[in-house]
mmCIF file of C-alpha atoms in Angstrom:
data_model
loop_
_atom_site.group_PDB
_atom_site.id
_atom_site.type_symbol
_atom_site.label_atom_id
_atom_site.label_comp_id
_atom_site.label_asym_id
_atom_site.label_seq_id
_atom_site.Cartn_x
_atom_site.Cartn_y
_atom_site.Cartn_z
ATOM 1 C CA UNK A 271 -109.049 81.307 -38.402
ATOM 2 C CA UNK A 272 -108.293 84.941 -37.571
ATOM 3 C CA UNK A 273 -105.470 87.215 -38.705
ATOM 4 C CA UNK A 274 -104.468 90.830 -38.146
ATOM 5 C CA UNK A 275 -104.758 93.274 -41.055
ATOM 6 C CA UNK A 276 -104.223 96.972 -41.599
ATOM 7 C CA UNK A 277 -107.039 98.835 -43.268
ATOM 8 C CA UNK A 278 -105.409 101.264 -45.681
ATOM 9 C CA UNK A 279 -106.047 104.870 -44.769
ATOM 10 C CA UNK A 280 -108.122 107.114 -46.973
ATOM 11 C CA UNK A 281 -106.258 110.378 -47.689
ATOM 12 C CA UNK A 282 -104.439 111.417 -44.488
ATOM 13 C CA UNK A 283 -106.608 109.467 -42.063
ATOM 14 C CA UNK A 284 -104.856 107.229 -39.557
ATOM 15 C CA UNK A 285 -104.820 103.569 -40.675
ATOM 16 C CA UNK A 286 -106.862 101.125 -38.624
ATOM 17 C CA UNK A 287 -106.033 97.574 -37.586
ATOM 18 C CA UNK A 288 -108.703 94.908 -37.750
ATOM 19 C CA UNK A 289 -108.922 91.199 -36.958
ATOM 20 C CA UNK A 290 -110.242 89.435 -40.044
ATOM 21 C CA UNK A 291 -111.492 85.894 -40.512
ATOM 22 C CA UNK A 292 -109.577 83.978 -43.202
ATOM 23 C CA UNK A 293 -109.796 80.522 -44.757
ATOM 24 C CA UNK A 294 -107.252 78.264 -46.447
ATOM 25 C CA UNK A 295 -107.841 76.037 -49.500
ATOM 26 C CA UNK A 296 -108.382 72.344 -48.912
ATOM 27 C CA UNK A 297 -105.404 71.242 -51.012
ATOM 28 C CA UNK A 298 -101.898 72.629 -51.445
ATOM 29 C CA UNK A 299 -100.496 73.298 -54.914
ATOM 30 C CA UNK A 300 -97.004 72.664 -56.300
ATOM 31 C CA UNK A 301 -94.344 74.079 -53.924
ATOM 32 C CA UNK A 302 -96.639 75.277 -51.158
ATOM 33 C CA UNK A 303 -96.312 74.116 -47.561
ATOM 34 C CA UNK A 304 -98.768 74.538 -44.706
ATOM 35 C CA UNK A 305 -97.161 75.913 -41.542
ATOM 36 C CA UNK A 306 -98.458 76.130 -37.999
ATOM 37 C CA UNK A 307 -97.111 79.482 -36.783
ATOM 38 C CA UNK A 308 -95.362 79.417 -33.412
ATOM 39 C CA UNK A 309 -94.175 83.046 -33.362
ATOM 40 C CA UNK A 310 -94.372 86.065 -35.620
ATOM 41 C CA UNK A 311 -92.403 89.309 -35.694
ATOM 42 C CA UNK A 312 -94.527 92.447 -35.674
ATOM 43 C CA UNK A 313 -92.656 95.001 -37.785
ATOM 44 C CA UNK A 314 -93.842 98.448 -38.898
ATOM 45 C CA UNK A 315 -95.847 98.625 -42.115
ATOM 46 C CA UNK A 316 -94.504 100.840 -44.894
ATOM 47 C CA UNK A 317 -97.744 101.776 -46.618
ATOM 48 C CA UNK A 318 -95.954 104.226 -48.914
ATOM 49 C CA UNK A 319 -93.676 101.472 -50.194
ATOM 50 C CA UNK A 320 -96.661 99.209 -50.817
ATOM 51 C CA UNK A 321 -98.279 101.996 -52.799
ATOM 52 C CA UNK A 322 -95.068 102.563 -54.792
ATOM 53 C CA UNK A 323 -94.911 98.900 -55.837
ATOM 54 C CA UNK A 324 -98.589 98.917 -56.849
ATOM 55 C CA UNK A 325 -100.156 97.097 -53.896
ATOM 56 C CA UNK A 326 -103.615 98.684 -53.718
ATOM 57 C CA UNK A 327 -105.328 96.183 -51.414
ATOM 58 C CA UNK A 328 -107.766 97.517 -48.843
ATOM 59 C CA UNK A 329 -106.549 95.072 -46.189
ATOM 60 C CA UNK A 330 -102.787 94.695 -45.757
ATOM 61 C CA UNK A 331 -101.627 91.609 -43.786
ATOM 62 C CA UNK A 332 -99.672 92.411 -40.628
ATOM 63 C CA UNK A 333 -96.757 90.258 -39.481
ATOM 64 C CA UNK A 334 -94.454 88.663 -42.054
ATOM 65 C CA UNK A 335 -91.478 87.224 -40.135
ATOM 66 C CA UNK A 336 -92.689 83.794 -39.061
ATOM 67 C CA UNK A 337 -91.367 80.694 -37.342
ATOM 68 C CA UNK A 338 -93.319 77.474 -37.038
ATOM 69 C CA UNK A 339 -93.774 73.792 -37.820
ATOM 70 C CA UNK A 340 -94.722 72.308 -41.184
ATOM 71 C CA UNK A 341 -98.003 70.417 -41.117
ATOM 72 C CA UNK A 342 -98.369 69.478 -44.772
ATOM 73 C CA UNK A 343 -96.397 69.781 -48.014
ATOM 74 C CA UNK A 344 -97.461 70.233 -51.626
ATOM 75 C CA UNK A 345 -96.864 67.656 -54.394
ATOM 76 C CA UNK A 346 -93.650 69.286 -55.708
ATOM 77 C CA UNK A 347 -92.024 70.229 -52.384
ATOM 78 C CA UNK A 348 -88.502 68.765 -52.068
ATOM 79 C CA UNK A 349 -86.831 70.742 -49.294
ATOM 80 C CA UNK A 350 -89.103 70.025 -46.321
ATOM 81 C CA UNK A 351 -91.201 67.353 -44.685
ATOM 82 C CA UNK A 352 -94.035 67.435 -42.159
ATOM 83 C CA UNK A 353 -92.916 68.300 -38.596
ATOM 84 C CA UNK A 354 -89.857 70.257 -39.829
ATOM 85 C CA UNK A 355 -89.287 73.493 -37.908
ATOM 86 C CA UNK A 356 -88.871 76.420 -40.294
ATOM 87 C CA UNK A 357 -88.445 80.192 -40.386
ATOM 88 C CA UNK A 358 -88.980 82.702 -43.167
ATOM 89 C CA UNK A 359 -90.392 86.003 -44.382
ATOM 90 C CA UNK A 360 -93.737 86.212 -46.140
ATOM 91 C CA UNK A 361 -93.601 88.136 -49.460
ATOM 92 C CA UNK A 362 -95.054 91.630 -49.720
ATOM 93 C CA UNK A 363 -98.066 90.372 -51.650
ATOM 94 C CA UNK A 364 -98.834 87.503 -49.279
ATOM 95 C CA UNK A 365 -102.622 87.128 -48.879
ATOM 96 C CA UNK A 366 -102.525 85.950 -45.263
ATOM 97 C CA UNK A 367 -101.245 87.506 -42.065
ATOM 98 C CA UNK A 368 -98.355 85.845 -40.279
ATOM 99 C CA UNK A 369 -100.432 86.118 -37.111
ATOM 100 C CA UNK A 370 -102.842 83.446 -38.315
ATOM 101 C CA UNK A 371 -102.604 80.089 -36.572
ATOM 102 C CA UNK A 372 -101.887 78.327 -39.873
ATOM 103 C CA UNK A 373 -100.584 79.770 -43.148
ATOM 104 C CA UNK A 374 -99.729 78.531 -46.646
ATOM 105 C CA UNK A 375 -96.365 79.663 -48.028
ATOM 106 C CA UNK A 376 -94.033 78.712 -50.877
ATOM 107 C CA UNK A 377 -91.151 76.490 -49.765
ATOM 108 C CA UNK A 378 -88.646 78.881 -51.358
ATOM 109 C CA UNK A 379 -89.360 81.503 -48.675
ATOM 110 C CA UNK A 380 -88.349 79.181 -45.831
ATOM 111 C CA UNK A 381 -85.245 77.686 -44.265
ATOM 112 C CA UNK A 382 -84.732 75.187 -41.464
ATOM 113 C CA UNK A 383 -84.852 76.709 -37.966
ATOM 114 C CA UNK A 384 -81.690 76.088 -35.903
ATOM 115 C CA UNK A 385 -82.413 73.698 -33.030
ATOM 116 C CA UNK A 386 -80.609 75.809 -30.417
ATOM 117 C CA UNK A 387 -82.877 78.833 -30.902
ATOM 118 C CA UNK A 388 -86.521 79.185 -29.943
ATOM 119 C CA UNK A 389 -89.181 80.230 -32.429
ATOM 120 C CA UNK A 390 -89.676 83.518 -30.563
ATOM 121 C CA UNK A 391 -85.970 84.415 -30.744
ATOM 122 C CA UNK A 392 -85.712 83.604 -34.436
ATOM 123 C CA UNK A 393 -88.836 85.535 -35.424
ATOM 124 C CA UNK A 394 -87.721 88.497 -33.317
ATOM 125 C CA UNK A 395 -84.312 88.855 -34.944
ATOM 126 C CA UNK A 396 -85.224 87.956 -38.509
ATOM 127 C CA UNK A 397 -85.937 91.384 -40.022
ATOM 128 C CA UNK A 398 -83.165 93.333 -38.289
ATOM 129 C CA UNK A 399 -80.682 90.513 -38.822
ATOM 130 C CA UNK A 400 -81.394 90.454 -42.544
ATOM 131 C CA UNK A 401 -81.101 94.260 -42.743
ATOM 132 C CA UNK A 402 -77.767 94.203 -40.920
ATOM 133 C CA UNK A 403 -76.400 91.449 -43.151
ATOM 134 C CA UNK A 404 -77.555 93.342 -46.242
ATOM 135 C CA UNK A 405 -75.970 96.598 -45.067
ATOM 136 C CA UNK A 406 -72.585 95.147 -44.120
ATOM 137 C CA UNK A 407 -72.075 92.323 -46.603
ATOM 138 C CA UNK A 408 -74.194 93.138 -49.663
ATOM 139 C CA UNK A 409 -73.707 96.930 -49.710
ATOM 140 C CA UNK A 410 -70.481 97.662 -47.847
ATOM 141 C CA UNK A 411 -68.594 94.438 -48.683
ATOM 142 C CA UNK A 412 -67.185 94.358 -45.155
ATOM 143 C CA UNK A 413 -63.821 92.660 -44.641
ATOM 144 C CA UNK A 414 -61.866 91.660 -41.534
ATOM 145 C CA UNK A 415 -59.661 94.438 -40.187
ATOM 146 C CA UNK A 416 -61.867 97.292 -41.389
ATOM 147 C CA UNK A 417 -63.279 99.950 -39.060
ATOM 148 C CA UNK A 418 -67.084 100.170 -38.873
ATOM 149 C CA UNK A 419 -69.106 102.999 -37.325
ATOM 150 C CA UNK A 420 -72.664 101.998 -36.363
ATOM 151 C CA UNK A 421 -75.090 104.683 -35.273
ATOM 152 C CA UNK A 422 -77.309 103.885 -32.264
ATOM 153 C CA UNK A 423 -75.726 100.515 -31.596
ATOM 154 C CA UNK A 424 -78.285 99.563 -28.936
ATOM 155 C CA UNK A 425 -81.257 99.623 -31.323
ATOM 156 C CA UNK A 426 -82.335 96.217 -32.683
ATOM 157 C CA UNK A 427 -80.873 96.967 -36.128
ATOM 158 C CA UNK A 428 -77.784 98.664 -34.704
ATOM 159 C CA UNK A 429 -77.088 95.799 -32.302
ATOM 160 C CA UNK A 430 -77.207 93.290 -35.138
ATOM 161 C CA UNK A 431 -74.746 95.414 -37.119
ATOM 162 C CA UNK A 432 -72.407 95.727 -34.122
ATOM 163 C CA UNK A 433 -72.396 91.979 -33.528
ATOM 164 C CA UNK A 434 -72.018 90.979 -37.188
ATOM 165 C CA UNK A 435 -69.125 93.392 -37.646
ATOM 166 C CA UNK A 436 -67.447 92.217 -34.445
ATOM 167 C CA UNK A 437 -67.718 88.528 -35.295
ATOM 168 C CA UNK A 438 -66.388 89.238 -38.776
ATOM 169 C CA UNK A 439 -63.184 90.702 -37.350
ATOM 170 C CA UNK A 440 -63.912 94.403 -37.848
ATOM 171 C CA UNK A 441 -63.106 97.171 -35.389
ATOM 172 C CA UNK A 442 -66.455 98.566 -34.249
ATOM 173 C CA UNK A 443 -67.323 102.077 -33.084
ATOM 174 C CA UNK A 444 -70.871 102.983 -32.115
ATOM 175 C CA UNK A 445 -72.986 105.693 -30.502
ATOM 176 C CA UNK A 446 -75.265 105.459 -27.469
ATOM 177 C CA UNK A 447 -78.448 107.443 -26.801
ATOM 178 C CA UNK A 448 -78.794 106.998 -23.029
ATOM 179 C CA UNK A 449 -76.749 105.952 -19.982
ATOM 180 C CA UNK A 450 -78.417 102.521 -19.936
ATOM 181 C CA UNK A 451 -77.666 101.781 -23.586
ATOM 182 C CA UNK A 452 -74.119 103.047 -23.094
ATOM 183 C CA UNK A 453 -73.513 100.573 -20.263
ATOM 184 C CA UNK A 454 -75.122 97.785 -22.294
ATOM 185 C CA UNK A 455 -72.899 98.400 -25.323
ATOM 186 C CA UNK A 456 -69.729 98.525 -23.250
ATOM 187 C CA UNK A 457 -70.332 95.021 -21.876
ATOM 188 C CA UNK A 458 -70.909 93.401 -25.279
ATOM 189 C CA UNK A 459 -68.674 90.517 -26.382
ATOM 190 C CA UNK A 460 -66.871 90.751 -28.767
ATOM 191 C CA UNK A 461 -66.175 94.133 -27.242
ATOM 192 C CA UNK A 462 -66.797 97.430 -28.999
ATOM 193 C CA UNK A 463 -63.675 99.548 -29.553
ATOM 194 C CA UNK A 464 -65.415 102.746 -28.480
ATOM 195 C CA UNK A 465 -68.918 103.788 -27.448
ATOM 196 C CA UNK A 466 -69.587 107.480 -28.097
ATOM 197 C CA UNK A 467 -72.191 108.952 -25.686
ATOM 198 C CA UNK A 468 -73.963 111.413 -27.994
ATOM 199 C CA UNK A 469 -76.709 111.845 -25.367
ATOM 200 C CA UNK A 470 -74.245 113.900 -23.304
ATOM 201 C CA UNK A 471 -73.704 116.315 -26.167
ATOM 202 C CA UNK A 472 -70.364 114.799 -27.179
ATOM 203 C CA UNK A 473 -69.274 115.696 -30.703
ATOM 204 C CA UNK A 474 -69.023 112.440 -32.617
ATOM 205 C CA UNK A 475 -66.628 113.472 -35.398
ATOM 206 C CA UNK A 476 -63.493 114.379 -33.377
ATOM 207 C CA UNK A 477 -63.839 111.238 -31.259
ATOM 208 C CA UNK A 478 -64.090 109.059 -34.381
ATOM 209 C CA UNK A 479 -61.041 110.718 -35.921
ATOM 210 C CA UNK A 480 -59.149 110.334 -32.650
ATOM 211 C CA UNK A 481 -59.943 106.619 -32.502
ATOM 212 C CA UNK A 482 -58.843 106.091 -36.125
ATOM 213 C CA UNK A 483 -55.716 108.241 -36.022
ATOM 214 C CA UNK A 484 -57.323 110.843 -38.247
ATOM 215 C CA UNK A 485 -57.867 108.365 -41.083
ATOM 216 C CA UNK A 486 -61.631 107.921 -40.722
ATOM 217 C CA UNK A 487 -63.690 104.734 -40.853
ATOM 218 C CA UNK A 488 -64.205 102.294 -43.704
ATOM 219 C CA UNK A 489 -67.956 101.837 -43.237
ATOM 220 C CA UNK A 490 -70.725 103.936 -41.685
ATOM 221 C CA UNK A 491 -74.190 102.483 -41.074
ATOM 222 C CA UNK A 492 -76.781 104.998 -39.906
ATOM 223 C CA UNK A 493 -80.234 104.733 -38.359
ATOM 224 C CA UNK A 494 -81.367 108.159 -39.499
ATOM 225 C CA UNK A 495 -79.692 111.426 -40.471
ATOM 226 C CA UNK A 496 -80.137 115.130 -39.798
ATOM 227 C CA UNK A 497 -80.152 117.063 -43.056
ATOM 228 C CA UNK A 498 -79.982 120.519 -41.467
ATOM 229 C CA UNK A 499 -78.386 122.141 -38.474
ATOM 230 C CA UNK A 500 -80.249 122.063 -35.154
ATOM 231 C CA UNK A 501 -83.434 124.109 -34.925
ATOM 232 C CA UNK A 502 -86.204 124.659 -32.384
ATOM 233 C CA UNK A 503 -88.599 122.253 -34.122
ATOM 234 C CA UNK A 504 -86.367 119.206 -33.656
ATOM 235 C CA UNK A 505 -87.329 116.596 -31.092
ATOM 236 C CA UNK A 506 -84.859 115.276 -28.524
ATOM 237 C CA UNK A 507 -84.499 112.096 -30.586
ATOM 238 C CA UNK A 508 -83.723 114.058 -33.754
ATOM 239 C CA UNK A 509 -80.937 115.922 -31.971
ATOM 240 C CA UNK A 510 -79.190 112.609 -31.281
ATOM 241 C CA UNK A 511 -78.984 111.800 -35.002
ATOM 242 C CA UNK A 512 -75.710 112.587 -36.785
ATOM 243 C CA UNK A 513 -75.547 115.381 -39.343
ATOM 244 C CA UNK A 514 -74.886 114.234 -42.907
ATOM 245 C CA UNK A 515 -71.707 116.315 -43.129
ATOM 246 C CA UNK A 516 -70.314 114.676 -39.977
ATOM 247 C CA UNK A 517 -70.903 111.227 -41.458
ATOM 248 C CA UNK A 518 -69.151 112.117 -44.701
ATOM 249 C CA UNK A 519 -66.282 113.704 -42.767
ATOM 250 C CA UNK A 520 -65.920 110.540 -40.652
ATOM 251 C CA UNK A 521 -65.442 108.384 -43.758
ATOM 252 C CA UNK A 522 -61.939 107.401 -44.754
ATOM 253 C CA UNK A 523 -60.591 107.192 -48.294
ATOM 254 C CA UNK A 524 -62.634 104.655 -50.253
ATOM 255 C CA UNK A 525 -65.179 104.475 -47.428
ATOM 256 C CA UNK A 526 -68.791 103.421 -47.799
ATOM 257 C CA UNK A 527 -71.887 104.945 -46.188
ATOM 258 C CA UNK A 528 -75.032 102.804 -45.889
ATOM 259 C CA UNK A 529 -78.048 104.966 -45.084
ATOM 260 C CA UNK A 530 -81.644 104.201 -44.146
ATOM 261 C CA UNK A 531 -82.738 107.778 -44.881
ATOM 262 C CA UNK A 532 -84.866 107.476 -48.021
ATOM 263 C CA UNK A 533 -85.158 111.265 -48.513
ATOM 264 C CA UNK A 534 -81.448 112.010 -48.179
ATOM 265 C CA UNK A 535 -80.324 115.194 -49.971
ATOM 266 C CA UNK A 536 -76.676 116.011 -50.571
ATOM 267 C CA UNK A 537 -75.449 119.513 -51.309
ATOM 268 C CA UNK A 538 -72.632 120.162 -53.836
ATOM 269 C CA UNK A 539 -70.002 120.550 -51.043
ATOM 270 C CA UNK A 540 -71.039 117.155 -49.642
ATOM 271 C CA UNK A 541 -70.737 115.523 -53.060
ATOM 272 C CA UNK A 542 -67.364 117.199 -53.550
ATOM 273 C CA UNK A 543 -66.093 115.761 -50.267
ATOM 274 C CA UNK A 544 -67.331 112.294 -51.219
ATOM 275 C CA UNK A 545 -65.557 112.669 -54.574
ATOM 276 C CA UNK A 546 -62.279 113.722 -52.959
ATOM 277 C CA UNK A 547 -62.380 110.651 -50.718
ATOM 278 C CA UNK A 548 -63.531 108.387 -53.557
ATOM 279 C CA UNK A 549 -66.227 107.334 -51.097
ATOM 280 C CA UNK A 550 -69.607 105.842 -51.963
ATOM 281 C CA UNK A 551 -73.114 105.786 -50.569
ATOM 282 C CA UNK A 552 -75.923 103.250 -50.846
ATOM 283 C CA UNK A 553 -79.505 103.148 -49.613
ATOM 284 C CA UNK A 554 -80.747 100.337 -47.403
ATOM 285 C CA UNK A 555 -84.283 99.267 -48.275
ATOM 286 C CA UNK A 556 -85.426 96.560 -45.824
ATOM 287 C CA UNK A 557 -87.879 95.164 -48.383
ATOM 288 C CA UNK A 558 -85.520 94.931 -51.354
ATOM 289 C CA UNK A 559 -85.265 91.135 -51.191
ATOM 290 C CA UNK A 560 -89.020 90.569 -51.269
ATOM 291 C CA UNK A 561 -90.094 93.560 -53.400
ATOM 292 C CA UNK A 562 -88.146 92.439 -56.470
ATOM 293 C CA UNK A 563 -89.037 89.193 -58.218
ATOM 294 C CA UNK A 564 -85.419 88.940 -59.383
ATOM 295 C CA UNK A 565 -84.137 88.918 -55.780
ATOM 296 C CA UNK A 566 -86.714 86.742 -54.019
ATOM 297 C CA UNK A 567 -85.129 83.783 -52.296
ATOM 298 C CA UNK A 568 -81.554 85.048 -52.650
ATOM 299 C CA UNK A 569 -81.533 86.201 -49.012
ATOM 300 C CA UNK A 570 -82.151 82.699 -47.656
ATOM 301 C CA UNK A 571 -78.427 81.831 -47.300
ATOM 302 C CA UNK A 572 -78.102 84.848 -45.014
ATOM 303 C CA UNK A 573 -80.319 83.118 -42.458
ATOM 304 C CA UNK A 574 -77.820 80.293 -42.128
ATOM 305 C CA UNK A 575 -74.987 82.720 -41.356
ATOM 306 C CA UNK A 576 -77.127 84.753 -38.971
ATOM 307 C CA UNK A 577 -78.327 81.852 -36.873
ATOM 308 C CA UNK A 578 -75.782 79.071 -37.336
ATOM 309 C CA UNK A 579 -72.424 80.768 -37.875
ATOM 310 C CA UNK A 580 -72.876 83.749 -35.533
ATOM 311 C CA UNK A 581 -74.054 83.355 -31.931
ATOM 312 C CA UNK A 582 -75.961 86.640 -31.878
ATOM 313 C CA UNK A 583 -77.747 88.199 -28.935
ATOM 314 C CA UNK A 584 -81.271 88.257 -30.322
ATOM 315 C CA UNK A 585 -83.105 91.456 -29.432
ATOM 316 C CA UNK A 586 -86.771 91.574 -30.387
ATOM 317 C CA UNK A 587 -88.783 94.562 -31.460
ATOM 318 C CA UNK A 588 -92.129 92.879 -30.946
ATOM 319 C CA UNK A 589 -93.009 89.198 -31.180
ATOM 320 C CA UNK A 590 -96.015 87.217 -30.090
ATOM 321 C CA UNK A 591 -97.696 83.935 -30.807
ATOM 322 C CA UNK A 592 -100.999 83.792 -32.730
ATOM 323 C CA UNK A 593 -102.802 82.546 -29.630
ATOM 324 C CA UNK A 594 -102.234 85.989 -28.083
ATOM 325 C CA UNK A 595 -104.623 87.734 -30.468
ATOM 326 C CA UNK A 596 -105.959 89.961 -27.686
ATOM 327 C CA UNK A 597 -102.541 91.639 -27.517
ATOM 328 C CA UNK A 598 -102.644 92.883 -31.116
ATOM 329 C CA UNK A 599 -104.022 96.339 -30.556
ATOM 330 C CA UNK A 600 -102.127 97.198 -27.330
ATOM 331 C CA UNK A 601 -98.846 96.063 -28.911
ATOM 332 C CA UNK A 602 -99.349 98.284 -31.940
ATOM 333 C CA UNK A 603 -100.027 101.322 -29.782
ATOM 334 C CA UNK A 604 -97.441 100.876 -27.026
ATOM 335 C CA UNK A 605 -93.681 100.683 -26.798
ATOM 336 C CA UNK A 606 -91.769 97.659 -28.172
ATOM 337 C CA UNK A 607 -92.279 94.490 -26.181
ATOM 338 C CA UNK A 608 -92.212 90.734 -26.452
ATOM 339 C CA UNK A 609 -95.025 88.303 -25.856
ATOM 340 C CA UNK A 610 -93.764 84.735 -25.461
ATOM 341 C CA UNK A 611 -95.004 81.902 -27.614
#
């Protein structure tokens, strides 16, 4: 049985991806279940995070968001039975790749897959859906009637945030990075209150203040931040990112900023402005639920809300079934795509 692994880079060398033969034990122990993988999400690897948490393995498994069918259960498993369709996220220290045909996983990392959704759709939306739920509910404590500003609402993560906020009864503002994404966001249902076309050079801050009557928004969720003013070394994509001061200025009194920028630096004037507004900021780490032993399993109820309560438009970053092993290397090198299961 073959799986896809990343060979950790030595010094600054580019990491390499290899297909490695793996084997499973004959018998399952305690709460383990054996799952035949139908689809697996292919998300970026954060090798720096793995190093920070002490994972020094030479081969890092690739693909952790899985959907499949249970083949066999361990002696202490109580939640599932053979032939149950399940979905879940493999832990950071999982020994096997989610791209293997069959994997062994603890039952506490899995939930039942909703019948109305395919395995490919569920695996595609799992990571971004969990991140969006964490940002809006766990960090920002979103409530109905609040105003939410989502940066780059057409990205997989941004789209999940836009939909979750809309279904929860919030007023949603978002930015678009191209004419196509602008048109896509304007036709979403529930509808977005305003789509700001930053690709045209429009200044985000005055439009946000105009839409909110000068009061600012309750929640800002970013997908990257510019720490300095524009310079010649910035790429076109960097120029579309909001400046940190604009985000803070767009916050209302008591507002909350959820950022994905792990190297964010705030100057004293920025901190002063946050203090005057009694605003707060939190960092969104996509791996927080699986990196901490105290948090593992607590994210499982989110899956129910994501897939059963909300009828979300599931946008995949990259998903393919294990039988499409020949696609591994092209997928990792090319633009996001989906390979059906």
